[in-house]
Amino acid sequence: MDARRLFLLAIACFATLLSALSAADAQDLQSALKGLMIRGRAVAVIPQSDANISVIGGDTEISNTYIPELDLTWFFTKNIAVEAIAAITPHEVEAVGTSLGRVDIGDVWLLPPTVLVQYHHPLPYGFKPYVGAGINYTIFLNEDAAGGTVTKTDYENSIGWALQFGVDYMLNDHWLLNVDVKKLFLNTEVSLNNGAIVADVDIDPWIVGVGIGYRF
């Protein structure tokens, strides 16, 4: 499934969920889900890659991608919350400036579940900026070597830090618009052709998104 179809499917599921929640008894929902906020975003994932590649030298280029993102935020107090983020990102990877010239490494998908602790500071006129910091665990999936020079790839799963800032704009007591920026500090070791070439790669993506949300 390509990124566009994945985005449309996620938006449809998110809209269906919100419609079901809106149709339920409001008082029961407020009691059971008080403190919960759900957001759906369209995000751009922009890697800032840097690599140390054995044998052939050079650096890496990792493609930008555009995906849907879903998050759940739970407020423990008026200002303190924890956010959990779910998304999956497909990328094309190349080695550049090597002794072999530009080398197509292949495709890989990243599943980077992230948990952040946030501080929210409500302002007048419905604006609620926030900052966050947390931890990310990235799982590499669907590793597809390009063929030719690179016949096999193996990415090591990775733990890294995450920083975040953003702002919610409350349209009413429940619905909101959101702008969000995250920085993941993500490193992986990539083995090519059963270890004949090894690359230590910093991916370190910026994740920039806009979306809508619902606060219970």
mmCIF file of C-alpha atoms in Angstrom:
data_model
loop_
_atom_site.group_PDB
_atom_site.id
_atom_site.type_symbol
_atom_site.label_atom_id
_atom_site.label_comp_id
_atom_site.label_asym_id
_atom_site.label_seq_id
_atom_site.Cartn_x
_atom_site.Cartn_y
_atom_site.Cartn_z
ATOM 1 C CA MET A 1 0.000 0.000 0.000
ATOM 2 C CA ASP A 2 1.506 3.358 -1.022
ATOM 3 C CA ALA A 3 1.701 6.361 1.312
ATOM 4 C CA ARG A 4 -1.260 8.155 -0.316
ATOM 5 C CA ARG A 5 -3.616 5.194 0.145
ATOM 6 C CA LEU A 6 -2.330 4.693 3.688
ATOM 7 C CA PHE A 7 -3.042 8.360 4.443
ATOM 8 C CA LEU A 8 -6.584 8.201 3.048
ATOM 9 C CA LEU A 9 -7.304 4.993 4.970
ATOM 10 C CA ALA A 10 -6.046 6.510 8.228
ATOM 11 C CA ILE A 11 -8.121 9.666 7.750
ATOM 12 C CA ALA A 12 -11.233 7.565 7.035
ATOM 13 C CA CYS A 13 -10.671 5.463 10.167
ATOM 14 C CA PHE A 14 -10.050 8.569 12.253
ATOM 15 C CA ALA A 15 -13.229 10.251 10.967
ATOM 16 C CA THR A 16 -15.255 7.090 11.652
ATOM 17 C CA LEU A 17 -13.886 6.922 15.209
ATOM 18 C CA LEU A 18 -14.730 10.565 15.892
ATOM 19 C CA SER A 19 -18.238 10.157 14.463
ATOM 20 C CA ALA A 20 -18.861 7.147 16.692
ATOM 21 C CA LEU A 21 -17.588 9.008 19.737
ATOM 22 C CA SER A 22 -19.730 12.048 18.941
ATOM 23 C CA ALA A 23 -22.832 9.858 18.618
ATOM 24 C CA ALA A 24 -22.295 8.210 22.007
ATOM 25 C CA ASP A 25 -23.728 9.569 25.239
ATOM 26 C CA ALA A 26 -21.653 12.681 25.985
ATOM 27 C CA GLN A 27 -21.906 12.440 29.757
ATOM 28 C CA ASP A 28 -20.717 8.822 29.822
ATOM 29 C CA LEU A 29 -17.808 9.633 27.512
ATOM 30 C CA GLN A 30 -16.721 12.622 29.570
ATOM 31 C CA SER A 31 -16.710 10.518 32.703
ATOM 32 C CA ALA A 32 -14.810 7.567 31.234
ATOM 33 C CA LEU A 33 -12.403 9.470 29.013
ATOM 34 C CA LYS A 34 -11.836 12.719 30.886
ATOM 35 C CA GLY A 35 -8.285 13.906 30.286
ATOM 36 C CA LEU A 36 -7.868 12.112 26.945
ATOM 37 C CA MET A 37 -7.129 13.885 23.656
ATOM 38 C CA ILE A 38 -6.941 12.234 20.221
ATOM 39 C CA ARG A 39 -5.227 13.881 17.255
ATOM 40 C CA GLY A 40 -4.803 12.884 13.626
ATOM 41 C CA ARG A 41 -2.083 14.648 11.618
ATOM 42 C CA ALA A 42 -0.647 14.758 8.130
ATOM 43 C CA VAL A 43 3.118 14.851 8.644
ATOM 44 C CA ALA A 44 6.297 15.309 6.644
ATOM 45 C CA VAL A 45 9.221 13.141 7.791
ATOM 46 C CA ILE A 46 12.491 14.843 6.815
ATOM 47 C CA PRO A 47 15.638 12.828 7.642
ATOM 48 C CA GLN A 48 18.883 14.701 8.363
ATOM 49 C CA SER A 49 21.136 11.747 7.604
ATOM 50 C CA ASP A 50 24.857 11.408 8.201
ATOM 51 C CA ALA A 51 26.835 8.175 7.881
ATOM 52 C CA ASN A 52 30.184 6.495 8.345
ATOM 53 C CA ILE A 53 30.424 3.729 5.723
ATOM 54 C CA SER A 54 33.167 1.095 5.797
ATOM 55 C CA VAL A 55 35.127 -0.048 2.718
ATOM 56 C CA ILE A 56 33.553 2.279 0.128
ATOM 57 C CA GLY A 57 33.252 5.477 2.237
ATOM 58 C CA GLY A 58 30.732 8.188 1.414
ATOM 59 C CA ASP A 59 27.484 9.266 3.019
ATOM 60 C CA THR A 60 23.772 8.456 2.840
ATOM 61 C CA GLU A 61 20.713 10.157 1.404
ATOM 62 C CA ILE A 62 17.329 9.127 2.822
ATOM 63 C CA SER A 63 14.161 10.285 1.097
ATOM 64 C CA ASN A 64 11.545 12.501 2.706
ATOM 65 C CA THR A 65 8.104 10.982 3.113
ATOM 66 C CA TYR A 66 4.551 12.155 3.844
ATOM 67 C CA ILE A 67 2.326 10.030 6.062
ATOM 68 C CA PRO A 68 -0.628 10.058 8.489
ATOM 69 C CA GLU A 69 0.120 10.069 12.207
ATOM 70 C CA LEU A 70 -2.161 9.235 15.132
ATOM 71 C CA ASP A 71 -1.522 10.241 18.731
ATOM 72 C CA LEU A 72 -3.191 9.777 22.084
ATOM 73 C CA THR A 73 -2.517 12.345 24.818
ATOM 74 C CA TRP A 74 -3.506 11.885 28.455
ATOM 75 C CA PHE A 75 -3.593 14.889 30.783
ATOM 76 C CA PHE A 76 -2.660 14.158 34.393
ATOM 77 C CA THR A 77 -3.068 17.828 35.340
ATOM 78 C CA LYS A 78 -4.070 21.004 33.498
ATOM 79 C CA ASN A 79 -0.484 21.429 32.278
ATOM 80 C CA ILE A 80 1.195 17.980 32.338
ATOM 81 C CA ALA A 81 0.407 15.263 29.811
ATOM 82 C CA VAL A 82 1.877 12.141 28.224
ATOM 83 C CA GLU A 83 1.594 11.596 24.475
ATOM 84 C CA ALA A 84 1.976 8.301 22.590
ATOM 85 C CA ILE A 85 2.493 8.442 18.826
ATOM 86 C CA ALA A 86 1.924 5.769 16.172
ATOM 87 C CA ALA A 87 3.052 6.014 12.532
ATOM 88 C CA ILE A 88 4.966 4.083 9.889
ATOM 89 C CA THR A 89 7.250 5.690 7.305
ATOM 90 C CA PRO A 90 8.616 4.313 3.992
ATOM 91 C CA HIS A 91 11.992 5.584 2.760
ATOM 92 C CA GLU A 92 14.392 5.127 -0.161
ATOM 93 C CA VAL A 93 18.066 4.961 0.823
ATOM 94 C CA GLU A 94 21.157 5.703 -1.270
ATOM 95 C CA ALA A 95 24.878 5.892 -0.562
ATOM 96 C CA VAL A 96 26.501 8.934 -2.179
ATOM 97 C CA GLY A 97 30.083 10.069 -2.678
ATOM 98 C CA THR A 98 31.410 6.513 -2.341
ATOM 99 C CA SER A 99 34.324 4.927 -4.184
ATOM 100 C CA LEU A 100 31.647 3.264 -6.338
ATOM 101 C CA GLY A 101 29.795 6.523 -6.933
ATOM 102 C CA ARG A 102 26.085 6.713 -6.102
ATOM 103 C CA VAL A 103 24.798 3.351 -4.864
ATOM 104 C CA ASP A 104 21.115 2.503 -4.546
ATOM 105 C CA ILE A 105 20.745 0.645 -1.228
ATOM 106 C CA GLY A 106 17.017 -0.011 -1.428
ATOM 107 C CA ASP A 107 13.823 0.656 0.517
ATOM 108 C CA VAL A 108 12.982 0.347 4.202
ATOM 109 C CA TRP A 109 10.002 1.117 6.425
ATOM 110 C CA LEU A 110 10.399 2.639 9.890
ATOM 111 C CA LEU A 111 7.946 2.011 12.734
ATOM 112 C CA PRO A 112 8.928 4.574 15.401
ATOM 113 C CA PRO A 113 6.579 4.414 18.434
ATOM 114 C CA THR A 114 7.360 7.419 20.620
ATOM 115 C CA VAL A 115 6.276 8.467 24.107
ATOM 116 C CA LEU A 116 6.708 12.078 25.281
ATOM 117 C CA VAL A 117 6.064 13.927 28.528
ATOM 118 C CA GLN A 118 4.619 17.364 27.754
ATOM 119 C CA TYR A 119 4.092 20.715 29.421
ATOM 120 C CA HIS A 120 1.084 22.674 28.113
ATOM 121 C CA HIS A 121 0.650 26.397 28.767
ATOM 122 C CA PRO A 122 -2.836 27.732 27.911
ATOM 123 C CA LEU A 123 -2.940 31.260 26.490
ATOM 124 C CA PRO A 124 -5.850 33.612 25.714
ATOM 125 C CA TYR A 125 -8.024 33.181 22.607
ATOM 126 C CA GLY A 126 -7.824 29.376 22.591
ATOM 127 C CA PHE A 127 -4.086 28.942 21.939
ATOM 128 C CA LYS A 128 -2.352 26.172 23.913
ATOM 129 C CA PRO A 129 1.376 25.837 23.110
ATOM 130 C CA TYR A 130 3.328 22.897 24.506
ATOM 131 C CA VAL A 131 6.801 21.386 24.658
ATOM 132 C CA GLY A 132 7.717 17.750 25.140
ATOM 133 C CA ALA A 133 10.599 15.349 25.568
ATOM 134 C CA GLY A 134 10.665 11.574 25.519
ATOM 135 C CA ILE A 135 11.972 8.336 24.110
ATOM 136 C CA ASN A 136 11.636 6.604 20.770
ATOM 137 C CA TYR A 137 12.102 2.968 19.746
ATOM 138 C CA THR A 138 12.416 2.489 15.999
ATOM 139 C CA ILE A 139 11.754 -0.857 14.331
ATOM 140 C CA PHE A 140 12.955 -1.347 10.734
ATOM 141 C CA LEU A 141 10.585 -3.327 8.492
ATOM 142 C CA ASN A 142 10.308 -4.504 4.867
ATOM 143 C CA GLU A 143 14.033 -4.165 4.211
ATOM 144 C CA ASP A 144 14.217 -4.454 0.437
ATOM 145 C CA ALA A 145 17.713 -4.404 -1.093
ATOM 146 C CA ALA A 146 18.011 -2.643 -4.433
ATOM 147 C CA GLY A 147 19.855 -5.465 -6.181
ATOM 148 C CA GLY A 148 23.004 -5.094 -8.251
ATOM 149 C CA THR A 149 25.701 -3.798 -5.899
ATOM 150 C CA VAL A 150 23.511 -4.292 -2.803
ATOM 151 C CA THR A 151 21.847 -7.704 -2.554
ATOM 152 C CA LYS A 152 21.015 -7.809 1.159
ATOM 153 C CA THR A 153 20.365 -5.194 3.855
ATOM 154 C CA ASP A 154 19.953 -5.539 7.604
ATOM 155 C CA TYR A 155 19.022 -2.537 9.798
ATOM 156 C CA GLU A 156 19.461 -2.649 13.560
ATOM 157 C CA ASN A 157 16.482 -1.511 15.648
ATOM 158 C CA SER A 158 17.283 1.572 17.688
ATOM 159 C CA ILE A 159 16.392 3.527 20.836
ATOM 160 C CA GLY A 160 16.735 7.313 20.794
ATOM 161 C CA TRP A 161 15.548 10.565 22.290
ATOM 162 C CA ALA A 162 12.753 12.798 21.026
ATOM 163 C CA LEU A 163 12.000 16.513 21.450
ATOM 164 C CA GLN A 164 8.759 18.268 20.523
ATOM 165 C CA PHE A 165 7.041 21.616 20.372
ATOM 166 C CA GLY A 166 3.642 22.567 19.038
ATOM 167 C CA VAL A 167 0.404 24.415 19.582
ATOM 168 C CA ASP A 168 -3.257 23.475 19.800
ATOM 169 C CA TYR A 169 -5.930 25.988 18.834
ATOM 170 C CA MET A 170 -9.260 25.218 20.494
ATOM 171 C CA LEU A 171 -12.203 25.698 18.128
ATOM 172 C CA ASN A 172 -14.605 24.986 20.998
ATOM 173 C CA ASP A 173 -14.526 22.991 24.234
ATOM 174 C CA HIS A 174 -13.627 19.767 22.398
ATOM 175 C CA TRP A 175 -12.448 20.259 18.805
ATOM 176 C CA LEU A 176 -9.034 21.697 18.010
ATOM 177 C CA LEU A 177 -6.505 22.375 15.276
ATOM 178 C CA ASN A 178 -2.889 21.345 15.815
ATOM 179 C CA VAL A 179 0.576 22.201 14.494
ATOM 180 C CA ASP A 180 3.395 19.967 15.765
ATOM 181 C CA VAL A 181 7.156 19.643 15.232
ATOM 182 C CA LYS A 182 9.260 16.765 16.554
ATOM 183 C CA LYS A 183 12.956 15.955 16.348
ATOM 184 C CA LEU A 184 14.024 12.328 16.727
ATOM 185 C CA PHE A 185 17.632 11.455 17.500
ATOM 186 C CA LEU A 186 17.848 8.131 15.708
ATOM 187 C CA ASN A 187 20.940 6.053 14.929
ATOM 188 C CA THR A 188 21.190 2.608 13.329
ATOM 189 C CA GLU A 189 23.855 0.218 12.092
ATOM 190 C CA VAL A 190 23.226 -1.071 8.587
ATOM 191 C CA SER A 191 24.851 -4.270 7.329
ATOM 192 C CA LEU A 192 25.072 -4.659 3.552
ATOM 193 C CA ASN A 193 25.711 -7.928 1.722
ATOM 194 C CA ASN A 194 25.991 -10.004 4.917
ATOM 195 C CA GLY A 195 28.427 -7.605 6.569
ATOM 196 C CA ALA A 196 30.756 -6.963 3.630
ATOM 197 C CA ILE A 197 29.939 -3.247 4.136
ATOM 198 C CA VAL A 198 28.771 -1.755 7.427
ATOM 199 C CA ALA A 199 27.364 1.749 7.859
ATOM 200 C CA ASP A 200 26.773 3.670 11.084
ATOM 201 C CA VAL A 201 23.887 5.968 10.128
ATOM 202 C CA ASP A 202 22.364 8.928 11.972
ATOM 203 C CA ILE A 203 18.866 9.466 10.558
ATOM 204 C CA ASP A 204 17.724 12.219 12.990
ATOM 205 C CA PRO A 205 14.472 13.197 11.220
ATOM 206 C CA TRP A 206 12.387 16.315 11.681
ATOM 207 C CA ILE A 207 8.686 15.417 11.793
ATOM 208 C CA VAL A 208 6.422 18.354 10.929
ATOM 209 C CA GLY A 209 2.658 17.947 11.037
ATOM 210 C CA VAL A 210 -0.732 19.640 10.992
ATOM 211 C CA GLY A 211 -4.005 18.073 11.998
ATOM 212 C CA ILE A 212 -7.216 18.021 13.968
ATOM 213 C CA GLY A 213 -8.053 16.657 17.391
ATOM 214 C CA TYR A 214 -10.749 16.009 19.934
ATOM 215 C CA ARG A 215 -10.396 16.696 23.676
ATOM 216 C CA PHE A 216 -12.726 14.800 26.023
#
